[in-house]
Coordinates of C-alpha atoms in Angstrom, one line a residue:
Chain E
M8 CA 0.0 0.0 0.0
N9 CA 1.2 3.5 -0.5
P10 CA 2.4 5.7 0.9
T11 CA 4.7 3.4 2.9
L12 CA 5.4 3.8 6.6
P13 CA 9.0 4.9 5.9
D14 CA 7.7 7.4 3.4
L15 CA 5.2 8.8 5.9
L16 CA 7.7 9.1 8.7
T17 CA 10.3 10.7 6.4
G18 CA 7.7 13.0 5.0
I19 CA 6.4 14.4 8.2
T20 CA 10.0 15.0 9.3
V21 CA 10.7 16.9 6.1
A22 CA 7.5 18.8 6.6
L23 CA 8.3 19.7 10.2
S24 CA 11.8 20.8 9.3
T25 CA 10.8 22.9 6.3
P26 CA 10.3 26.6 7.2
L27 CA 7.1 28.2 6.1
P28 CA 6.9 31.7 4.5
P29 CA 5.5 34.4 6.8
E30 CA 2.1 34.5 5.0
A31 CA 1.7 30.8 5.8
S32 CA 2.0 31.2 9.6
G33 CA -1.1 31.4 11.8
E34 CA -4.2 29.3 10.8
Y35 CA -2.5 27.4 8.0
A36 CA 0.5 26.5 10.0
A37 CA -1.7 25.4 12.9
G38 CA -3.7 23.2 10.6
R39 CA -0.6 21.7 9.1
Q40 CA 0.8 20.9 12.5
G41 CA -2.4 19.2 13.5
M42 CA -2.3 17.1 10.3
I43 CA 1.3 16.1 10.9
A44 CA 0.3 15.1 14.5
T45 CA -2.6 13.0 13.1
I46 CA -0.3 11.3 10.6
A47 CA 2.1 10.5 13.4
I48 CA -0.6 8.9 15.5
L49 CA -1.8 6.9 12.5
C50 CA 1.8 5.8 11.8
A51 CA 1.8 4.3 15.3
Q52 CA -1.4 2.4 14.4
E53 CA 0.1 1.2 11.2
A54 CA 3.3 0.1 13.0
E55 CA 1.1 -1.9 15.4
R56 CA -1.3 -3.5 12.9
G57 CA 0.1 -3.1 9.4
G58 CA 2.5 -6.1 9.4
A59 CA -0.2 -8.5 10.5
A60 CA -2.6 -7.0 7.9
R61 CA -0.1 -7.6 5.2
V62 CA 0.7 -11.1 6.2
W63 CA -3.1 -11.9 6.5
E64 CA -3.9 -10.3 3.1
N65 CA -1.1 -12.2 1.3
G66 CA -2.2 -15.4 2.8
A67 CA -5.9 -14.8 1.9
M68 CA -5.0 -14.1 -1.7
R69 CA -2.8 -17.2 -1.9
A70 CA -5.6 -19.3 -0.5
L71 CA -8.1 -17.9 -3.0
F72 CA -5.6 -18.6 -5.9
G73 CA -5.3 -22.2 -4.7
R74 CA -9.0 -22.7 -4.9
A75 CA -9.4 -20.9 -8.3
A76 CA -6.3 -22.4 -10.0
P77 CA -8.0 -25.7 -11.1
K78 CA -10.6 -23.6 -13.1
Y79 CA -7.9 -22.0 -15.3
D80 CA -5.5 -23.4 -17.8
G81 CA -2.7 -21.7 -19.6
G82 CA -1.0 -18.5 -18.4
L83 CA -3.4 -17.5 -15.8
G84 CA -3.6 -21.0 -14.3
G85 CA 0.2 -21.1 -14.1
R86 CA 0.3 -17.7 -12.4
L87 CA -2.3 -18.8 -9.9
R88 CA -0.6 -22.0 -9.0
Q89 CA 2.8 -20.3 -8.7
A90 CA 1.3 -17.5 -6.5
A91 CA -0.7 -19.9 -4.4
S92 CA 2.4 -21.9 -3.5
G93 CA 4.4 -18.9 -2.4
V94 CA 5.1 -17.9 1.2
D95 CA 6.2 -14.7 2.9
A96 CA 9.9 -15.1 3.6
D97 CA 10.9 -11.4 3.8
F98 CA 9.2 -9.9 6.8
T99 CA 10.5 -6.4 6.3
W100 CA 7.8 -3.8 5.3
A101 CA 9.4 -3.5 1.9
G102 CA 9.5 -7.3 1.5
L103 CA 5.9 -7.8 2.5
D104 CA 4.8 -4.9 0.3
A105 CA 6.7 -6.3 -2.7
A106 CA 5.0 -9.7 -2.3
N107 CA 1.7 -8.0 -1.8
A108 CA 2.1 -6.0 -5.0
D109 CA 2.8 -9.2 -7.0
L110 CA -0.2 -11.0 -5.4
R111 CA -2.5 -8.1 -6.1
R112 CA -1.5 -8.1 -9.8
V113 CA -2.5 -11.8 -9.9
L114 CA -5.8 -11.0 -8.1
I115 CA -6.6 -8.3 -10.7
A116 CA -5.9 -10.7 -13.5
L117 CA -8.0 -13.4 -11.8
H118 CA -11.0 -11.1 -11.3
E119 CA -10.9 -10.0 -14.9
A120 CA -11.0 -13.6 -16.0
V121 CA -13.8 -14.4 -13.5
E122 CA -15.9 -11.5 -14.9
D123 CA -15.3 -12.6 -18.5
A124 CA -16.4 -16.1 -17.6
G125 CA -19.4 -15.0 -15.7
D126 CA -18.4 -17.0 -12.7
R127 CA -20.7 -15.4 -10.1
R128 CA -19.7 -17.6 -7.2
L129 CA -16.0 -16.8 -7.5
D130 CA -16.9 -13.1 -8.3
R131 CA -18.8 -13.0 -5.0
E132 CA -15.9 -14.6 -3.2
I133 CA -13.5 -12.0 -4.6
L134 CA -15.8 -9.1 -3.7
N135 CA -16.0 -10.5 -0.1
L136 CA -12.2 -10.7 -0.1
Y137 CA -12.0 -7.0 -1.1
R138 CA -14.3 -6.1 1.8
D139 CA -12.1 -8.0 4.2
M140 CA -8.9 -6.5 2.7
A141 CA -10.2 -3.0 3.1
R142 CA -11.3 -3.6 6.7
A143 CA -8.0 -5.2 7.6
R144 CA -6.2 -2.0 6.5
R145 CA -8.5 0.4 8.3
L146 CA -7.0 3.3 10.1
D147 CA -9.0 4.8 13.0
L148 CA -8.9 8.6 13.1
A149 CA -9.9 8.7 16.7
G150 CA -6.9 6.4 17.6
G151 CA -9.1 3.5 18.6
Chain W
M23 CA 10.0 39.1 -3.8
S24 CA 7.4 38.3 -1.2
L25 CA 3.9 37.3 -2.1
T26 CA 2.7 40.6 -0.5
A27 CA 5.0 42.6 -2.7
Q28 CA 3.9 40.6 -5.8
L29 CA 0.2 41.1 -5.1
A30 CA 0.8 44.8 -4.5
A31 CA 2.6 45.1 -7.8
Y32 CA -0.1 43.2 -9.7
L33 CA -3.0 45.2 -8.2
S34 CA -1.2 48.5 -8.7
R35 CA -0.5 47.8 -12.3
T36 CA -4.0 46.4 -13.2
G37 CA -5.8 49.0 -11.0
G38 CA -3.9 51.9 -12.3
A39 CA -3.2 53.2 -8.7
P40 CA -0.9 52.2 -5.9
A41 CA -2.2 49.3 -3.9
T42 CA -1.2 48.2 -0.4
I43 CA -1.7 44.7 0.9
D44 CA -2.0 43.6 4.5
M45 CA -3.5 40.8 6.6
I46 CA -2.3 38.3 4.1
S47 CA -2.6 34.8 5.5
R48 CA -2.6 31.3 3.9
I49 CA -5.7 29.4 4.9
S50 CA -6.3 25.6 5.1
G51 CA -8.4 23.7 2.6
G52 CA -8.5 23.7 -1.1
A53 CA -5.7 21.3 -1.4
S54 CA -5.4 21.7 -5.2
R55 CA -4.7 25.5 -4.9
E56 CA -2.8 27.6 -2.5
T57 CA -5.5 29.8 -0.9
Y58 CA -4.8 33.1 0.8
R59 CA -7.0 35.8 2.4
F60 CA -5.8 39.3 2.2
D61 CA -6.9 42.9 2.4
A62 CA -6.0 45.5 -0.3
T63 CA -6.3 49.2 -0.1
Q64 CA -6.5 51.2 -3.4
N65 CA -7.8 54.7 -4.1
G66 CA -8.6 54.9 -0.4
E67 CA -10.9 51.9 -0.4
R68 CA -10.1 48.8 1.6
C69 CA -11.6 45.4 0.5
G70 CA -11.1 41.7 1.5
Y71 CA -10.1 39.2 -1.1
I72 CA -9.3 35.6 -1.6
L73 CA -6.3 34.6 -3.8
R74 CA -6.3 31.1 -5.3
R75 CA -2.8 30.3 -6.8
D76 CA -1.6 27.1 -8.4
P77 CA 0.9 25.3 -6.2
P78 CA 4.0 23.7 -7.5
G79 CA 2.4 20.3 -6.8
S80 CA -1.3 19.8 -6.7
L81 CA -3.8 17.2 -5.6
I82 CA -5.9 17.7 -8.7
D83 CA -4.7 18.8 -12.1
T84 CA -7.3 21.3 -13.2
D85 CA -7.4 24.4 -15.4
R86 CA -7.9 27.5 -13.4
R87 CA -9.8 29.1 -16.3
L88 CA -12.5 26.4 -15.7
E89 CA -12.9 27.3 -12.1
F90 CA -13.1 31.0 -12.9
A91 CA -15.7 30.5 -15.7
A92 CA -17.7 28.1 -13.5
I93 CA -18.0 30.6 -10.7
R94 CA -18.9 33.4 -13.2
S95 CA -21.5 31.2 -14.7
F96 CA -23.5 31.4 -11.5
A97 CA -23.0 35.0 -10.5
G98 CA -26.2 36.4 -9.2
K99 CA -28.1 33.1 -9.7
G100 CA -28.8 32.3 -6.1
V101 CA -26.3 29.5 -5.6
C102 CA -23.9 31.4 -3.4
A103 CA -21.1 31.5 -5.9
P104 CA -18.3 33.9 -4.9
D105 CA -17.6 37.0 -6.9
A106 CA -14.7 36.1 -9.3
L107 CA -12.7 39.3 -10.1
A108 CA -9.5 38.6 -11.9
L109 CA -7.8 35.6 -13.6
E110 CA -4.2 35.4 -14.7
V111 CA -3.4 32.1 -16.5
E112 CA 0.2 33.0 -17.1
G113 CA 0.7 34.1 -13.5
A114 CA 1.8 37.7 -14.2
E115 CA 3.6 39.2 -11.1
L116 CA 2.7 36.1 -9.0
E117 CA 4.7 33.8 -11.3
R118 CA 2.1 31.0 -11.1
P119 CA -1.5 31.0 -12.5
F120 CA -4.0 32.5 -10.0
F121 CA -7.3 34.2 -9.7
I122 CA -8.8 36.5 -7.2
M123 CA -12.3 36.5 -5.6
R124 CA -14.1 38.9 -3.3
R125 CA -13.8 37.5 0.2
I126 CA -17.0 36.4 2.1
D127 CA -16.3 37.0 5.8
G128 CA -18.0 35.4 8.8
G129 CA -18.3 31.9 7.4
A130 CA -17.3 28.5 8.7
T131 CA -16.9 25.1 7.1
G132 CA -18.1 21.8 8.5
S133 CA -15.7 18.9 8.7
P134 CA -16.8 15.7 6.8
F135 CA -15.0 13.8 9.6
A136 CA -17.1 15.3 12.4
P137 CA -20.2 13.3 13.6
D138 CA -22.5 16.3 13.8
P139 CA -20.9 19.2 12.0
Y140 CA -24.0 21.4 11.7
A141 CA -25.7 20.5 15.1
A142 CA -29.1 22.2 15.4
H143 CA -28.9 23.7 12.0
A144 CA -28.4 20.4 10.2
G145 CA -31.9 20.3 8.7
A146 CA -31.9 23.9 7.5
I147 CA -28.4 23.7 6.0
G148 CA -29.3 20.4 4.4
E149 CA -32.4 21.9 2.8
Q150 CA -30.2 24.8 1.3
F151 CA -27.3 22.5 0.4
F152 CA -29.5 20.2 -1.8
T153 CA -31.6 23.1 -3.1
I154 CA -28.5 24.9 -4.3
M155 CA -27.1 21.7 -5.9
G156 CA -30.5 21.2 -7.6
K157 CA -30.4 24.8 -8.9
I158 CA -27.0 24.3 -10.4
A159 CA -28.2 21.0 -12.0
G160 CA -31.3 22.6 -13.4
E161 CA -29.6 25.7 -14.9
P162 CA -29.7 25.6 -18.7
V163 CA -26.1 25.6 -19.9
D164 CA -26.4 27.5 -23.2
G165 CA -24.6 30.8 -23.0
L166 CA -22.9 30.2 -19.7
P167 CA -19.2 31.2 -19.5
I168 CA -18.2 27.7 -18.6
C169 CA -19.2 26.6 -22.1
D170 CA -16.4 28.7 -23.6
V171 CA -13.7 26.7 -21.7
T172 CA -14.8 23.1 -21.7
D173 CA -16.1 20.5 -24.1
R174 CA -19.8 19.6 -24.4
P175 CA -20.3 15.8 -24.2
A176 CA -23.3 14.1 -25.8
L177 CA -25.9 13.0 -23.3
D178 CA -24.9 9.4 -23.8
A179 CA -21.2 10.2 -23.4
C180 CA -21.2 12.0 -20.1
W181 CA -20.4 8.8 -18.2
T182 CA -17.6 7.6 -20.5
R183 CA -15.9 11.0 -20.5
E184 CA -15.7 11.0 -16.7
L185 CA -14.9 7.4 -16.3
D186 CA -12.2 7.4 -18.9
Y187 CA -10.6 10.4 -17.4
W188 CA -10.5 9.1 -13.8
A189 CA -9.5 5.6 -14.9
G190 CA -6.6 7.2 -16.7
V191 CA -5.6 9.1 -13.6
I192 CA -5.4 5.7 -11.8
D193 CA -3.4 4.2 -14.6
E194 CA -1.0 7.1 -14.5
D195 CA -0.5 7.6 -10.8
E196 CA -1.0 4.2 -9.2
I197 CA 2.1 3.1 -7.3
H198 CA 0.9 -0.1 -5.5
P199 CA -1.7 -2.2 -7.4
Q200 CA -5.3 -1.3 -6.4
P201 CA -7.6 -4.2 -7.2
I202 CA -10.7 -2.8 -5.6
V203 CA -10.9 0.4 -7.5
R204 CA -9.9 -1.4 -10.7
A205 CA -12.8 -3.8 -10.2
A206 CA -15.1 -0.9 -9.7
V207 CA -14.0 0.7 -13.0
R208 CA -14.6 -2.6 -14.9
R209 CA -18.0 -3.0 -13.2
L210 CA -19.0 0.5 -14.3
R211 CA -18.0 -0.2 -17.9
R212 CA -20.0 -3.4 -18.0
H213 CA -23.1 -1.8 -16.6
P214 CA -23.3 1.7 -18.2
P215 CA -25.9 4.2 -16.9
P216 CA -28.7 5.6 -19.1
P217 CA -28.0 8.8 -21.0
A218 CA -28.0 12.0 -18.9
Q219 CA -31.5 13.5 -18.8
K220 CA -30.0 16.9 -19.6
L221 CA -26.6 18.5 -19.9
A222 CA -25.8 20.3 -16.7
V223 CA -23.0 22.2 -15.0
V224 CA -21.4 19.8 -12.6
H225 CA -19.7 21.5 -9.7
G226 CA -17.4 18.5 -9.4
D227 CA -16.6 18.8 -5.7
Y228 CA -20.0 19.8 -4.2
R229 CA -19.9 18.3 -0.6
S230 CA -19.7 19.0 3.0
G231 CA -16.6 21.0 3.8
N232 CA -16.8 22.9 0.5
F233 CA -19.3 25.6 1.5
L234 CA -19.4 28.3 4.1
H235 CA -22.2 28.7 6.6
D236 CA -22.9 31.6 9.0
G237 CA -23.3 29.4 12.1
A238 CA -27.0 30.3 12.3
G239 CA -28.3 27.9 9.6
R240 CA -27.6 29.8 6.4
I241 CA -25.2 28.9 3.6
I242 CA -23.3 31.9 2.4
A243 CA -20.8 30.6 -0.1
V244 CA -20.2 27.5 -2.3
L245 CA -16.5 27.0 -2.8
D246 CA -13.9 25.0 -4.7
W247 CA -15.3 24.9 -8.2
E248 CA -12.0 23.7 -9.7
M249 CA -13.4 20.4 -11.0
A250 CA -16.5 21.9 -12.7
H251 CA -17.5 20.6 -16.1
L252 CA -20.5 19.9 -18.2
G253 CA -22.0 16.5 -17.6
D254 CA -24.8 14.4 -16.1
P255 CA -26.6 16.3 -13.3
L256 CA -26.7 13.2 -11.1
E257 CA -22.9 13.3 -10.8
D258 CA -22.9 16.1 -8.2
L259 CA -25.7 14.4 -6.2
A260 CA -23.8 11.1 -6.2
W261 CA -20.6 12.8 -5.2
A262 CA -22.2 14.7 -2.3
T263 CA -23.7 11.5 -1.0
D264 CA -20.6 9.4 -1.0
P265 CA -20.2 7.9 2.4
L266 CA -16.7 9.5 2.7
W267 CA -18.3 12.8 3.4
S268 CA -20.4 11.5 6.2
H269 CA -19.3 10.3 9.6
P270 CA -19.8 6.6 9.7
A271 CA -21.8 6.8 12.9
G272 CA -24.1 9.5 11.7
G273 CA -26.6 7.9 9.4
R274 CA -27.3 11.2 7.6
I275 CA -25.8 12.6 4.5
S276 CA -22.9 14.8 5.8
G277 CA -24.7 15.0 9.1
M278 CA -27.6 16.9 7.4
L279 CA -30.4 14.8 6.1
A280 CA -31.5 11.2 5.4
L281 CA -30.8 10.2 1.8
P282 CA -34.5 10.1 0.6
D283 CA -35.1 13.6 1.9
A284 CA -31.9 14.9 0.2
V285 CA -33.0 13.4 -3.1
A286 CA -36.5 14.8 -2.8
I287 CA -35.2 18.3 -2.2
W288 CA -32.8 18.0 -5.1
E289 CA -35.6 16.8 -7.4
R290 CA -37.8 19.7 -6.4
A291 CA -35.1 22.3 -6.9
S292 CA -33.7 20.9 -10.2
G293 CA -37.0 19.8 -11.8
L294 CA -35.2 16.6 -12.6
K295 CA -35.8 13.0 -11.6
V296 CA -33.4 10.5 -9.9
D297 CA -33.4 7.2 -11.8
P298 CA -32.3 4.6 -9.2
A299 CA -30.1 2.6 -11.6
A300 CA -28.4 5.8 -12.9
F301 CA -27.9 7.1 -9.4
A302 CA -26.4 3.8 -8.3
W303 CA -24.0 4.0 -11.2
W304 CA -23.0 7.5 -10.4
R305 CA -22.5 6.7 -6.7
L306 CA -20.1 4.0 -7.5
F307 CA -18.4 6.3 -10.0
A308 CA -18.1 9.0 -7.3
S309 CA -16.1 6.5 -5.2
V310 CA -13.9 5.7 -8.1
K311 CA -13.2 9.3 -8.8
A312 CA -12.4 10.0 -5.2
Q313 CA -10.0 7.1 -5.0
A314 CA -8.3 8.3 -8.2
I315 CA -7.8 11.6 -6.5
W316 CA -6.3 10.0 -3.4
I317 CA -4.0 7.8 -5.5
S318 CA -2.9 11.0 -7.3
S319 CA -2.4 12.6 -4.0
A320 CA 0.0 9.9 -2.8
R321 CA 1.9 10.1 -6.0
E322 CA 2.2 13.8 -5.8
W323 CA 3.3 13.7 -2.2
R324 CA 6.1 11.3 -3.0
D325 CA 7.2 12.9 -6.2
G326 CA 6.8 16.4 -4.8
G327 CA 9.3 15.8 -2.0
F328 CA 6.9 15.2 0.9
K329 CA 6.1 18.8 1.4
E330 CA 2.3 19.0 1.9
P331 CA 1.0 16.8 4.7
I332 CA -2.5 17.1 3.3
L333 CA -1.3 15.0 0.3
A334 CA -0.1 12.2 2.6
F335 CA -3.3 12.4 4.7
S336 CA -5.5 12.1 1.5
G337 CA -3.3 9.5 -0.1
W338 CA -3.2 7.3 2.9
L339 CA -6.0 7.6 5.5
T340 CA -8.6 8.8 3.0
A341 CA -7.6 6.2 0.4
R342 CA -8.0 3.4 3.0
R343 CA -11.5 4.7 4.0
Q344 CA -12.4 5.0 0.3
D345 CA -11.3 1.3 -0.3
E346 CA -13.8 0.3 2.4
I347 CA -16.5 2.3 0.8
L348 CA -15.7 1.0 -2.7
A349 CA -15.7 -2.6 -1.5
E350 CA -19.1 -2.2 0.1
A351 CA -20.5 -0.4 -2.9
L352 CA -19.1 -3.1 -5.3
A353 CA -20.7 -5.8 -3.2
N354 CA -24.1 -4.1 -3.4
F355 CA -23.8 -2.6 -6.9
E356 CA -25.6 -5.2 -9.0
A357 CA -28.2 -5.7 -6.3
A358 CA -29.1 -2.0 -6.5

């Protein structure tokens, strides 16, 4: 997912250390400070939950690909089987995100094929997965 | 040269008399433009103004001529459009494109993230909010200034024009693959809406947070016209009712009204009808467009050197919330 946690932390540090012109002091500066503080709090949430969300999402996609693979021959079938057999080995944020990006590309290709085939059962399963993926990545503004 | 000096030089030249600037202050909001309030004194008269200047990096790539023409299209038409005074597409003394509006003082905005942003005035503000939107939708477009600066899609092409544009933004700016919004784009293409019932001016960002109210239940200005265009009148209604602009715990559109009441007010004011299938299409589209903007925001934040925290906020927190909304809307789309 982007922006990444390192991007965010680097970014708010850059923002904090960049002087503002005189006309941007006052209300704008106060609002900007508040936004930086909110991002920092959300970074804490992401640090707490983000790794687990990525591991879960990668696993859920692989499980789906394993169930869908027998339905597809050729290139897509091969991609599904290969992706389904993978495991997360690099548990850095960058490593998990790279694996996640690869899996998401396969998911997009699978969903396109499912739609073309009119496979309503698998389509529904993918839509449910989308809902779960989005919920797993939720950030709570109130810090809860 | 400071912005104050640049503005003074510009107003002195164009006004033909020395101008002095004071009380200049950047204000929050309007992430696609730098927005400042300032006072100018010229020929002994002091007035309050708003300056909207293009930033080096922006959340939304829009043509400032469009925003200026859209505002001018509704001058004196009872939709609380500000008074647009000057436009400089080449930037003149300010070096970047800008325009100047007369300032409307004494107003407040309501946060889309607040559970009850309008409190006791929610009903009255909701009535005006959807009435103004309906008036904009119902206005005949022929002869309006906005027609000089934008194309005029056929009634059956309003949806493709918008969907193609925002899908293109996603293609261009996506960094990490986004399966949810891509599925929504495909679903919209497979299930097109009926042709627009009329060609309308679409404000493009008509929502809670983009108008000023006086704190006593009266809307005094509709802001942020930078995404205005000609299109399907349902587009604004769908955008304003996207769940993003409403607190999840509220149950009312932007803390104002229940959806059926909002639709009824809009229909009365516009003289138009809301076809449920068309509305469902435009609501899913609204979420796609929003997500395209958040994707762009994340890209701009990274490529622009991490300078504006609003871009990170939009490209991260807002994008995550939008994914939840999109996933829910997708699951219910065909059932609608």
